[in-house]
Coordinates of C-alpha atoms in Angstrom, one line a residue:
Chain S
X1 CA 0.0 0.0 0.0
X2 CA 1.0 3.6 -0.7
X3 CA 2.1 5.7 2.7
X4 CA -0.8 8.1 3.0
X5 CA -0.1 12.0 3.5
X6 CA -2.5 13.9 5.7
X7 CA -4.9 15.4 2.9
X8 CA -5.4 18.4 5.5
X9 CA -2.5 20.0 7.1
X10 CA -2.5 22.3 10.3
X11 CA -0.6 24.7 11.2
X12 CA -0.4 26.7 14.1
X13 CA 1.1 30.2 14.5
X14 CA 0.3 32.9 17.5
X15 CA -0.4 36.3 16.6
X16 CA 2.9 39.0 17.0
X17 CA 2.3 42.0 17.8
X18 CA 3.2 43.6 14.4
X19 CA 0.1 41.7 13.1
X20 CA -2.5 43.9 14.4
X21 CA -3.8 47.0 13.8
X22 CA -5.1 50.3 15.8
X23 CA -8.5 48.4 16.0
X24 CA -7.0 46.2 18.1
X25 CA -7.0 43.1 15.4
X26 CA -5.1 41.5 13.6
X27 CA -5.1 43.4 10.1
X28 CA -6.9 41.5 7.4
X29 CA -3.8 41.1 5.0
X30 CA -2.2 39.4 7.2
X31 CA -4.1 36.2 7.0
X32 CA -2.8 35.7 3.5
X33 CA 0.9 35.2 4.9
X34 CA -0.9 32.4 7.2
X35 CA -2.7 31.1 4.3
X36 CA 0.9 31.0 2.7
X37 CA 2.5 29.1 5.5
X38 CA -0.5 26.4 5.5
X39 CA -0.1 26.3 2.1
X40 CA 3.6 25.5 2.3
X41 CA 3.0 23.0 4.8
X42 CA 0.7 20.9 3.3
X43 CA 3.6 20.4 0.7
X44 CA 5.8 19.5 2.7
X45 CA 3.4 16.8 4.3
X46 CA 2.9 15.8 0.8
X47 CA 6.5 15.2 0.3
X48 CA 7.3 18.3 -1.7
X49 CA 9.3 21.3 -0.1
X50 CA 8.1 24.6 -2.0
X51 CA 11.8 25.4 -1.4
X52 CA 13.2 22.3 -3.5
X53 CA 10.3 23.3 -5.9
X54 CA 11.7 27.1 -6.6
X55 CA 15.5 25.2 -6.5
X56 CA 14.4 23.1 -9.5
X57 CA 13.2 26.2 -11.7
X58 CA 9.2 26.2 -10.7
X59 CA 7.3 28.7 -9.2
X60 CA 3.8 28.8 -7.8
X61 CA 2.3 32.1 -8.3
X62 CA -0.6 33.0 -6.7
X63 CA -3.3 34.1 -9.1
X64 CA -6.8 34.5 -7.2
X65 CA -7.5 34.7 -3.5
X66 CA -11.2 34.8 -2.0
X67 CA -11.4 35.0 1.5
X68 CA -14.1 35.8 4.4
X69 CA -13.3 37.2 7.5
X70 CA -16.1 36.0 10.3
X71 CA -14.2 36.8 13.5
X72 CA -11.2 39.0 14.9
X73 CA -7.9 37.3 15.7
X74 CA -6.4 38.8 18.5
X75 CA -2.9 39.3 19.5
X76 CA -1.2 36.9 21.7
X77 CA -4.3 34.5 20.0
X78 CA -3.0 30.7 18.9
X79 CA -4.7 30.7 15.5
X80 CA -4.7 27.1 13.4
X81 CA -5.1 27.4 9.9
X82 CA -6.4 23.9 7.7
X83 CA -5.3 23.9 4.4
X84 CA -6.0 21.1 1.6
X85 CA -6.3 20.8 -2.3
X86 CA -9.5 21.8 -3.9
X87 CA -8.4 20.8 -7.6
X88 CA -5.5 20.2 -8.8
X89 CA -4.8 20.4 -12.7
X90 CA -2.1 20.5 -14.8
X91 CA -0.8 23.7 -14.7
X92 CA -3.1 25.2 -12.0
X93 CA -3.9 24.1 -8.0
X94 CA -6.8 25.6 -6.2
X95 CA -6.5 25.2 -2.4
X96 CA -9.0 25.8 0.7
X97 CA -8.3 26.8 4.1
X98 CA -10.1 27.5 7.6
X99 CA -8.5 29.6 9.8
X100 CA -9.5 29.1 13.5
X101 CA -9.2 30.5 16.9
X102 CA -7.1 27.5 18.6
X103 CA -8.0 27.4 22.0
X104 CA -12.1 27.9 21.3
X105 CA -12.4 26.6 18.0
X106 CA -14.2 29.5 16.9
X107 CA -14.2 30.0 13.2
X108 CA -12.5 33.2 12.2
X109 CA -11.8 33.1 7.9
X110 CA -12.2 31.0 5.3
X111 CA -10.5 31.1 2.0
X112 CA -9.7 29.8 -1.1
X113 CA -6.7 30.4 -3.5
X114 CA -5.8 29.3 -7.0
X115 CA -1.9 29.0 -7.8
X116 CA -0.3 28.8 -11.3
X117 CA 2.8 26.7 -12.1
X118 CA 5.3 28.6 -13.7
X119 CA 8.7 28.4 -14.7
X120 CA 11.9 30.2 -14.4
X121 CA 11.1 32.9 -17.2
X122 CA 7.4 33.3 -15.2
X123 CA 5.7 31.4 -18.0
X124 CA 2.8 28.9 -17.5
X125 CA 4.2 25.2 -17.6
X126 CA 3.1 21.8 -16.5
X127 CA 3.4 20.9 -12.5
X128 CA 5.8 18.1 -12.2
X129 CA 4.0 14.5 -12.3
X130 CA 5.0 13.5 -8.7
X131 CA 4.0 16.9 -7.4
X132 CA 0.7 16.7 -9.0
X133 CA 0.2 13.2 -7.7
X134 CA 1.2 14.1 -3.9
X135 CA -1.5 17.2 -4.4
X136 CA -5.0 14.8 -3.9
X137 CA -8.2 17.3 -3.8
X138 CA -10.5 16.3 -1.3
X139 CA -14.7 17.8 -1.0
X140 CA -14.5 21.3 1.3
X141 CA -14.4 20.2 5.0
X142 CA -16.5 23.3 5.6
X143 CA -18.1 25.8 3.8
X144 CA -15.9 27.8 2.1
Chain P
X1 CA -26.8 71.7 -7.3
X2 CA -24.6 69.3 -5.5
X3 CA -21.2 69.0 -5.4
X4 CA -19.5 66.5 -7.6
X5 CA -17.0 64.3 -5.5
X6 CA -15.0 61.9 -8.8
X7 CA -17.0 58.4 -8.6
X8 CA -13.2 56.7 -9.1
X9 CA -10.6 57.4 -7.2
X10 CA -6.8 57.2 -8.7
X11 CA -3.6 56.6 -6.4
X12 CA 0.1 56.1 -7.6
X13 CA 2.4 54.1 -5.6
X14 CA 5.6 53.2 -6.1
X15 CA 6.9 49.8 -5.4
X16 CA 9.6 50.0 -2.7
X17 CA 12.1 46.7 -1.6
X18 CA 10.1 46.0 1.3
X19 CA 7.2 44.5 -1.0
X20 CA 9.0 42.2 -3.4
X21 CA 10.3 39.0 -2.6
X22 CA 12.4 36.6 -4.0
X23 CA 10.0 35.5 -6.7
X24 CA 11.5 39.2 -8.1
X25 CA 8.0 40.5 -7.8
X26 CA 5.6 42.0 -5.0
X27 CA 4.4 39.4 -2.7
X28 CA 0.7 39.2 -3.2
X29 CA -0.3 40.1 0.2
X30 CA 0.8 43.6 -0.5
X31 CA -2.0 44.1 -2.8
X32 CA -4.7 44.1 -0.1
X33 CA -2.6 47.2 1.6
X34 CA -3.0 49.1 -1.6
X35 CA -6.1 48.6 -2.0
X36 CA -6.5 49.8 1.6
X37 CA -4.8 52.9 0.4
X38 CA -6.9 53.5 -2.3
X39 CA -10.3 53.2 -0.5
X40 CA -9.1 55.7 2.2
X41 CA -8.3 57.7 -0.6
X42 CA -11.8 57.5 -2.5
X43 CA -13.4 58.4 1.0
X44 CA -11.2 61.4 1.4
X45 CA -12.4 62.7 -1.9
X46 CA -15.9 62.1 -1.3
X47 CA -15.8 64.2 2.0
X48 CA -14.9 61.9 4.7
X49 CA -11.4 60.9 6.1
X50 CA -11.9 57.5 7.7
X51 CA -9.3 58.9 10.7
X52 CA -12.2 60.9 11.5
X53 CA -14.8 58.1 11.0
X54 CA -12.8 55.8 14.0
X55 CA -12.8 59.5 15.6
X56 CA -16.6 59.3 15.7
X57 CA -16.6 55.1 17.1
X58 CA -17.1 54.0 13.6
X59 CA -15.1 51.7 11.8
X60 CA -15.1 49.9 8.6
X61 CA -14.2 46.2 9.0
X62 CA -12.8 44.0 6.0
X63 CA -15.3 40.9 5.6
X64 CA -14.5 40.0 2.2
X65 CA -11.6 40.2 -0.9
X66 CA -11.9 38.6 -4.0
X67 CA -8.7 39.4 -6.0
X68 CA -7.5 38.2 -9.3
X69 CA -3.4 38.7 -10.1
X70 CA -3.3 39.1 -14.2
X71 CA 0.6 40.4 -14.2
X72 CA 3.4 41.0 -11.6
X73 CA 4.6 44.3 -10.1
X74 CA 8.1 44.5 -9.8
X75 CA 10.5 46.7 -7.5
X76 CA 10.4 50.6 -7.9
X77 CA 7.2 50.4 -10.7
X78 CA 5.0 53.5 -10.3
X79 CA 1.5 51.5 -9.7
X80 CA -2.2 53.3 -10.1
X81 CA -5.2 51.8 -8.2
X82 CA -8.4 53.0 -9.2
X83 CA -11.1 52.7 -6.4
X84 CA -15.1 53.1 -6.6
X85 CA -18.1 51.9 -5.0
X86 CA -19.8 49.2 -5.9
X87 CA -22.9 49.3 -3.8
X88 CA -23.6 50.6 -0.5
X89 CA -26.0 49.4 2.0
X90 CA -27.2 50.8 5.4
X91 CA -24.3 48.6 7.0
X92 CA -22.2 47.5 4.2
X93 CA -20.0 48.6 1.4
X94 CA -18.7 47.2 -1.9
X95 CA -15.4 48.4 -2.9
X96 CA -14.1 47.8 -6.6
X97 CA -10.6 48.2 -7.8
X98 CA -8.2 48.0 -10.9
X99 CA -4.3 48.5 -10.3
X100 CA -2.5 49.3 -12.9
X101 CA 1.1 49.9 -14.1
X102 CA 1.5 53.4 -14.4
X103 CA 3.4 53.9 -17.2
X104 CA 2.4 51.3 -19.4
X105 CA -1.4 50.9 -18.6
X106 CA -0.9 47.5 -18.2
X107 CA -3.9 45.7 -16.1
X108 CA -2.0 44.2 -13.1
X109 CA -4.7 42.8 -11.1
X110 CA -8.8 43.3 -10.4
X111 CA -10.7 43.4 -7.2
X112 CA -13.2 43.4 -4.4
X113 CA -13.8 44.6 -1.5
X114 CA -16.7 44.1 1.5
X115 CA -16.5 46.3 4.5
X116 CA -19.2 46.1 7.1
X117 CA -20.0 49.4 9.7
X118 CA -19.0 48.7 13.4
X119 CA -19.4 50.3 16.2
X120 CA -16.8 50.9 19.0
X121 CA -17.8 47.7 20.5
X122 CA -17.5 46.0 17.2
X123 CA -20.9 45.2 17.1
X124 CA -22.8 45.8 13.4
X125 CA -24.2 49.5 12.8
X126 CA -25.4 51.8 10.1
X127 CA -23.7 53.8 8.4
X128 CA -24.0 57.7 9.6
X129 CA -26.3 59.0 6.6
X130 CA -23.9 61.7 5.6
X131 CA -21.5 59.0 5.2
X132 CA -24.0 56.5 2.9
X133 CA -24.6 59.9 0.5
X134 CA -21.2 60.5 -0.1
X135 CA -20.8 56.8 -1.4
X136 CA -22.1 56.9 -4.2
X137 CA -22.1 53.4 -6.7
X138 CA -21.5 53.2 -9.8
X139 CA -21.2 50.3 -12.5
X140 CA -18.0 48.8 -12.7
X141 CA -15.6 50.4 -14.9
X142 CA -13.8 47.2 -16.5
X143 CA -14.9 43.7 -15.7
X144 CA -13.5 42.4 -12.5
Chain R
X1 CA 14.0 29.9 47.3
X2 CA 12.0 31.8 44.5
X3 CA 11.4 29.6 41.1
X4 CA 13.9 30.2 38.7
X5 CA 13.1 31.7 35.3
X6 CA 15.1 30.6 32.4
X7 CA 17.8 33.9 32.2
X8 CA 17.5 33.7 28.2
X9 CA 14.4 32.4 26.1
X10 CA 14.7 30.9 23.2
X11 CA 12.5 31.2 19.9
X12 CA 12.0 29.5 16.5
X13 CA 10.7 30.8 13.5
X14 CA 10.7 28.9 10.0
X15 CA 11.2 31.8 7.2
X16 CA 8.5 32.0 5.6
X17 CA 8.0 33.7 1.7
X18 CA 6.6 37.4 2.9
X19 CA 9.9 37.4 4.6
X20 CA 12.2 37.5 1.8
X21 CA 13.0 40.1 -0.4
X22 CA 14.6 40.3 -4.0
X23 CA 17.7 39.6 -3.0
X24 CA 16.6 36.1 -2.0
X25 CA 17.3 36.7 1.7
X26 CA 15.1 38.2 4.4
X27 CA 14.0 41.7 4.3
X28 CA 16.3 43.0 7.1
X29 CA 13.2 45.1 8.7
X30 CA 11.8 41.7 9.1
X31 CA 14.1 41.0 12.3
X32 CA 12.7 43.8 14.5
X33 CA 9.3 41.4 14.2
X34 CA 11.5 38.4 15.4
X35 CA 12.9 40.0 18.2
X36 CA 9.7 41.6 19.9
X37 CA 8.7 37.6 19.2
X38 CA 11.7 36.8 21.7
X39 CA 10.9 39.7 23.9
X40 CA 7.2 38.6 24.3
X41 CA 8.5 34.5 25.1
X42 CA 10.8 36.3 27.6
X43 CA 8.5 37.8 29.0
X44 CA 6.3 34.8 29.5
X45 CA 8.8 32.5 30.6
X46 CA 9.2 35.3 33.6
X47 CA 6.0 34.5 34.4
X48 CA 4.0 38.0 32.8
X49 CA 2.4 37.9 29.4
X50 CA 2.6 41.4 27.3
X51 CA -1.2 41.1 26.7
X52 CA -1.9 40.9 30.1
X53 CA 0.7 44.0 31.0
X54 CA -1.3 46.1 28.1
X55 CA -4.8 45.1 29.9
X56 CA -3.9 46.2 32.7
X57 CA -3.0 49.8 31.1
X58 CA 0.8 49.6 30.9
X59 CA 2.7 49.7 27.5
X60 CA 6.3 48.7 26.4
X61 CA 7.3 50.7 23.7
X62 CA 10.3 50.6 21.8
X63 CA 12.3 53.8 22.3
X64 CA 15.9 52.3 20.6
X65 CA 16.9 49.7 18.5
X66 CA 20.4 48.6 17.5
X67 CA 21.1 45.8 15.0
X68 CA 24.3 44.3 12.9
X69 CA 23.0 41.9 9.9
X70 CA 26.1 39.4 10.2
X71 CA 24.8 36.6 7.4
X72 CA 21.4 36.6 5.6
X73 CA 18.8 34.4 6.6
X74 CA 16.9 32.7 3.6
X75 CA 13.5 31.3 2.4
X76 CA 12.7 28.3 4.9
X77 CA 15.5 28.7 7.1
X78 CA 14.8 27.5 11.1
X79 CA 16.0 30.3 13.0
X80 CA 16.5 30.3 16.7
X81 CA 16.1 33.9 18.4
X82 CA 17.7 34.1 21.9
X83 CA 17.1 37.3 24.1
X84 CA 17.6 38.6 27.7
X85 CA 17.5 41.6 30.0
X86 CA 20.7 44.0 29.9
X87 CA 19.3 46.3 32.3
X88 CA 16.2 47.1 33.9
X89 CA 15.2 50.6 35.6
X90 CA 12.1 51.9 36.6
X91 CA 11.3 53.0 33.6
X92 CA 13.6 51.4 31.5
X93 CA 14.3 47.8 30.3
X94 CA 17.1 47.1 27.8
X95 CA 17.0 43.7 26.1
X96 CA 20.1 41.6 24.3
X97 CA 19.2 39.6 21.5
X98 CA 20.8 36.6 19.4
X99 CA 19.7 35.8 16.1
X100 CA 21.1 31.9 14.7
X101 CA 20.6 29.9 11.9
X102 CA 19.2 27.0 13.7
X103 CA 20.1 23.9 12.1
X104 CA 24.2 24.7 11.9
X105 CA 24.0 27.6 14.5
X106 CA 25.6 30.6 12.3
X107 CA 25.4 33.6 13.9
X108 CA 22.8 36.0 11.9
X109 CA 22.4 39.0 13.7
X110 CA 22.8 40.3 16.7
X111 CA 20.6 43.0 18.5
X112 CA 19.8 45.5 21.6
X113 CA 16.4 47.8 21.9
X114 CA 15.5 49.7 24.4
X115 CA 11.8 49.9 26.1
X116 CA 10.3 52.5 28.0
X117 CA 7.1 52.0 30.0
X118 CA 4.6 54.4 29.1
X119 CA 1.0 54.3 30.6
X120 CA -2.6 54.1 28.9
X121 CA -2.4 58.0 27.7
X122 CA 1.1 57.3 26.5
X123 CA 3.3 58.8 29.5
X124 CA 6.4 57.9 31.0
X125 CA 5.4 55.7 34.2
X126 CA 7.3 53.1 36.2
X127 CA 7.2 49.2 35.7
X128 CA 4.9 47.4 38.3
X129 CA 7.6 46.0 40.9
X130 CA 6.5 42.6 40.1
X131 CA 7.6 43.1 36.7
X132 CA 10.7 44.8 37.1
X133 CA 11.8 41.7 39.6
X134 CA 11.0 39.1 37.0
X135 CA 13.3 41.3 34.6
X136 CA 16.6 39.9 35.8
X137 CA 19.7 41.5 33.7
X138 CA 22.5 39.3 33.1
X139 CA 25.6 40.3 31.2
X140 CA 25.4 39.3 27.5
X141 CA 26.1 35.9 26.8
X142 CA 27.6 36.8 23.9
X143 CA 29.2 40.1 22.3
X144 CA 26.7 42.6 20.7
Chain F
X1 CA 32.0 72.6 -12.5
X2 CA 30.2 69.3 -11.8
X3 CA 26.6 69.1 -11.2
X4 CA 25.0 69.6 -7.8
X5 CA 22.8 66.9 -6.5
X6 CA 21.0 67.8 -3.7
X7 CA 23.1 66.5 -0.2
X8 CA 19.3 65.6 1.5
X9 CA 16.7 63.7 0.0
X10 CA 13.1 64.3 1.1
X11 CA 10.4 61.5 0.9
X12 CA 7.0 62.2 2.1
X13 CA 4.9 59.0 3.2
X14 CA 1.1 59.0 4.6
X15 CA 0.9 56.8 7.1
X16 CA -1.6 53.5 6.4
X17 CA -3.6 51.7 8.2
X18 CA -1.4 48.6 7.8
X19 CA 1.2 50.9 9.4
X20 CA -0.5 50.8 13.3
X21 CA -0.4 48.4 16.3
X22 CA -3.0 48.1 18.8
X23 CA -1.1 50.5 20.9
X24 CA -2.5 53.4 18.2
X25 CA 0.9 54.4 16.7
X26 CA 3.1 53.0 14.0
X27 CA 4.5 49.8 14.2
X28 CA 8.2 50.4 14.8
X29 CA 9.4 48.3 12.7
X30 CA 7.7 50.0 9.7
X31 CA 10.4 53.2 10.1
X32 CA 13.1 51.1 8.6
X33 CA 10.8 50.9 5.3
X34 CA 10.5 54.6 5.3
X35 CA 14.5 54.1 5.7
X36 CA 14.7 52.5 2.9
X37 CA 12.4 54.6 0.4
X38 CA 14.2 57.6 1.4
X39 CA 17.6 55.9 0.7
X40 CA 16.6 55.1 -2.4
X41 CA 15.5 58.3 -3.1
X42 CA 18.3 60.0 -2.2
X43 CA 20.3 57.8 -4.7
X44 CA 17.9 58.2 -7.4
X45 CA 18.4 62.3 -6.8
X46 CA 21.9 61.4 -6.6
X47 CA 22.1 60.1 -10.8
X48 CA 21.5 56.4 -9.8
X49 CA 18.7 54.4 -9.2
X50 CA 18.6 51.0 -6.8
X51 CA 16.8 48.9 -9.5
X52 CA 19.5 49.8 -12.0
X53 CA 22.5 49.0 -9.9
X54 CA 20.9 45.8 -9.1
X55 CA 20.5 44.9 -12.5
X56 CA 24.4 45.3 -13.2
X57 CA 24.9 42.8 -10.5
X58 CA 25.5 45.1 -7.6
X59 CA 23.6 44.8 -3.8
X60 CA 23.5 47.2 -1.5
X61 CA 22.9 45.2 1.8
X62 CA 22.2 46.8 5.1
X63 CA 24.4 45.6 7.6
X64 CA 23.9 47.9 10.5
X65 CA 20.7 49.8 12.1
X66 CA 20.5 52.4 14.5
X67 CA 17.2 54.2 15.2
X68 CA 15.9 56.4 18.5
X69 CA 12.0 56.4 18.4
X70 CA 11.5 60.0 19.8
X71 CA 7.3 60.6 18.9
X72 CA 5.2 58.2 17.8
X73 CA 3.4 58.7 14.0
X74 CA 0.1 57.9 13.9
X75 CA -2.6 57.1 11.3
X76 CA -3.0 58.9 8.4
X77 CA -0.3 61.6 9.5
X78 CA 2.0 63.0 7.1
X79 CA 5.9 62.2 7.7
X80 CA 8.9 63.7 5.9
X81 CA 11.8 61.5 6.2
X82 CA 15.6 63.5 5.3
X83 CA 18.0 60.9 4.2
X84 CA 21.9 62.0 3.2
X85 CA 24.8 60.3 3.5
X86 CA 27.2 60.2 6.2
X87 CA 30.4 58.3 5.4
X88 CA 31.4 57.0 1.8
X89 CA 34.3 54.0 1.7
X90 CA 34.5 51.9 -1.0
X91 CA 32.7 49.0 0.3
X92 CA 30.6 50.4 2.5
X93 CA 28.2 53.5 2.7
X94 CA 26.5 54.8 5.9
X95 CA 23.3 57.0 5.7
X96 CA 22.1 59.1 8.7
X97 CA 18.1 59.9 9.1
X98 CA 15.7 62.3 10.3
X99 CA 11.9 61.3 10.4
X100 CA 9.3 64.1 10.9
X101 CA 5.8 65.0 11.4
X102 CA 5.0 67.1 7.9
X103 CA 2.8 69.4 9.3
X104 CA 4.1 70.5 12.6
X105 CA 7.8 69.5 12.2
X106 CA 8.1 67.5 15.1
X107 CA 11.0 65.1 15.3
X108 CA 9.8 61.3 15.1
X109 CA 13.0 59.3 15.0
X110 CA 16.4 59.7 14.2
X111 CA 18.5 56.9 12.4
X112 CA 21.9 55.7 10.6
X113 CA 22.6 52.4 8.5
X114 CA 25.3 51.0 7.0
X115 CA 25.4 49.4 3.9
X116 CA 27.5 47.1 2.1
X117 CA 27.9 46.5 -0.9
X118 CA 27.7 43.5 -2.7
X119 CA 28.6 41.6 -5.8
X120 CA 25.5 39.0 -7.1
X121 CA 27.1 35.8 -5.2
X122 CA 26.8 38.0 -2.2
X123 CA 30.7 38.7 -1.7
X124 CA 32.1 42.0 -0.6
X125 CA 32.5 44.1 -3.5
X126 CA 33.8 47.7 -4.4
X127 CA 31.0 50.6 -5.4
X128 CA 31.5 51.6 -9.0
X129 CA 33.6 54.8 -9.1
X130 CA 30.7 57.1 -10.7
X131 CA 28.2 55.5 -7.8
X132 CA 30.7 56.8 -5.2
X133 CA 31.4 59.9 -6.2
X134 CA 27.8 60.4 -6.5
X135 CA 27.7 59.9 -2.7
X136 CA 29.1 62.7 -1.0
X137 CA 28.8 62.9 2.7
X138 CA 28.2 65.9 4.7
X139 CA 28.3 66.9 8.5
X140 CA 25.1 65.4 9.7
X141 CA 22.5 68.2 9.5
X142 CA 20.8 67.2 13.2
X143 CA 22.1 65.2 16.1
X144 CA 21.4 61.8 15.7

């Protein structure tokens, strides 16, 4: 049998100060970094490192983002952030991602992103077989 | 008659190191502050600064971004972000944006924007009439 | 005798792609972040969160910063931040700072800042005594 | 005889709302962008610009900071920052700072970096003759 990679990573950070903002949140572009950081992670639970990617002349650019913010993260908050693979094609991956308050659960964004597989000279090309077998979509845990 | 305020606001930027990174292009969470930057901008022209709206106890809270990345910025590019409204309810506006190279016209990404009226408390509210007037919508300028 | 709090607290941070810049190393404004990361573990590990200082109406705010970039840190990189107390007044605290590369240890930066306690209305004022105790200056384990 | 290029450069930034903290003033980390765009600036008035030198190969990487946080900036506020240059050695270039309320002239924060330059496999290098002549330090115009 094939080892099995988590189809959902998580990945906890905690909220620095220079994340939030004079309301007292955490500033709403930050969440992208986090998204980011998820995303990185589930590759490297996949068994792809985005670093080894970029080393080998591919880039992943991000093209679309769509994200809702339902709650305020907080500073000194533990915030988990899910991340898995809504479609992966050949040249394109969409992903989707909850972002939760860690302690309570409470359900503070959700978020989906498309990235485009590009190579060295920033044009469209074809993602690497293994990678785009180690990317397995799974249905939206939640809502997005 | 009444006063015209423009129904599109324009801001330049210019791309400074901080924002690229080592794709050799701006890091896509910068976006979302430029976009920030371009709504303030659009409500300073329409009458309102939004340092005096948090002033007052109101604030305007991100719930939603949809952007789409069509070409990369890159390090020290002059960039133009038009703003405008795309609707505006009692407790809820709809921002739209195009930014731009500045030089060379070229579309570099589209977007929207939800913001929802808060109170100090951070509790939903209506926008203060004066404010809902001066936001006035109009159909989107080029298809986001 | 009293419990002993660990003299110098140690932090790790993965790099992550906001970080870097076009140079293909981190953005060197980016450290400042990482340090008031260590300060705020420091501070916990002496048994006071930040957040809970700030709810109680006292504020740490950076009035000095010194720091020498001694190797670049890069995309993915574990990096281990080590700080301390230099010297603490009663309005005053000075911290020492490390910053390593943490798989082989390279020395990255190194790093002081001052902090000055100011209250709610954003006036000089003196560090609770509990605080100031907890904030136990050590000469620096390493030169700055 | 030769051309004058101004010995300051002046950069005006409006403070954004990605800018603040929770504590209601700018993040201090931020000042060392506003470093950075006025350094760039100055080089720019100086016959050279950053994005050119980089793309003959050269890096100029900061390798030292020094900042004093007198006043804090707050949202929306106008803020001149002065940038010159303090010392010109063949490798190596430091820059003294002033950063300053635009409208009422108070001081913000004084500053000086060092910067070194570099060839593109990162190794010390030695500034092009026309880029160092083009840096001519003067007696630093405020106490820093």
């Amino acid at each position: 049998m094939a080892t099995e990679s988590p189809p959902v990573s998580e990945t906890l950070v905690r909220v620095n100060y220079s994340e939030t903002d004079q309301m007292g949140v955490v500033y709403h572009a930050r969440y992208l970094v986090w998204l980011d950081v998820a995303r990185t992670e589930l590759l490297r639970r996949s068994g792809t490192t985005y670093r080894d990617l970029e080393a080998s002349g591919l880039r992943l650019a991000v093209s679309e983002v769509s994200i809702r913010y339902r709650q305020p993260a907080r500073y000194d908050d533990r915030v988990r952030i899910r991340c898995w693979v809504r479609e992966a094609a050949s040249r394109k991956v969409d992903f989707g991602y909850s972002v939760e308050h860690a302690e309570d659960g409470r359900l503070l964004a959700t978020a989906r992103t498309s990235l485009l597989a590009l190579d060295a000279g920033m044009a469209l090309t074809r993602l690497p077989d293994h990678v785009r077998a180690s990317l397995q979509p799974i249905p939206d845990p939640i809502k997005l």
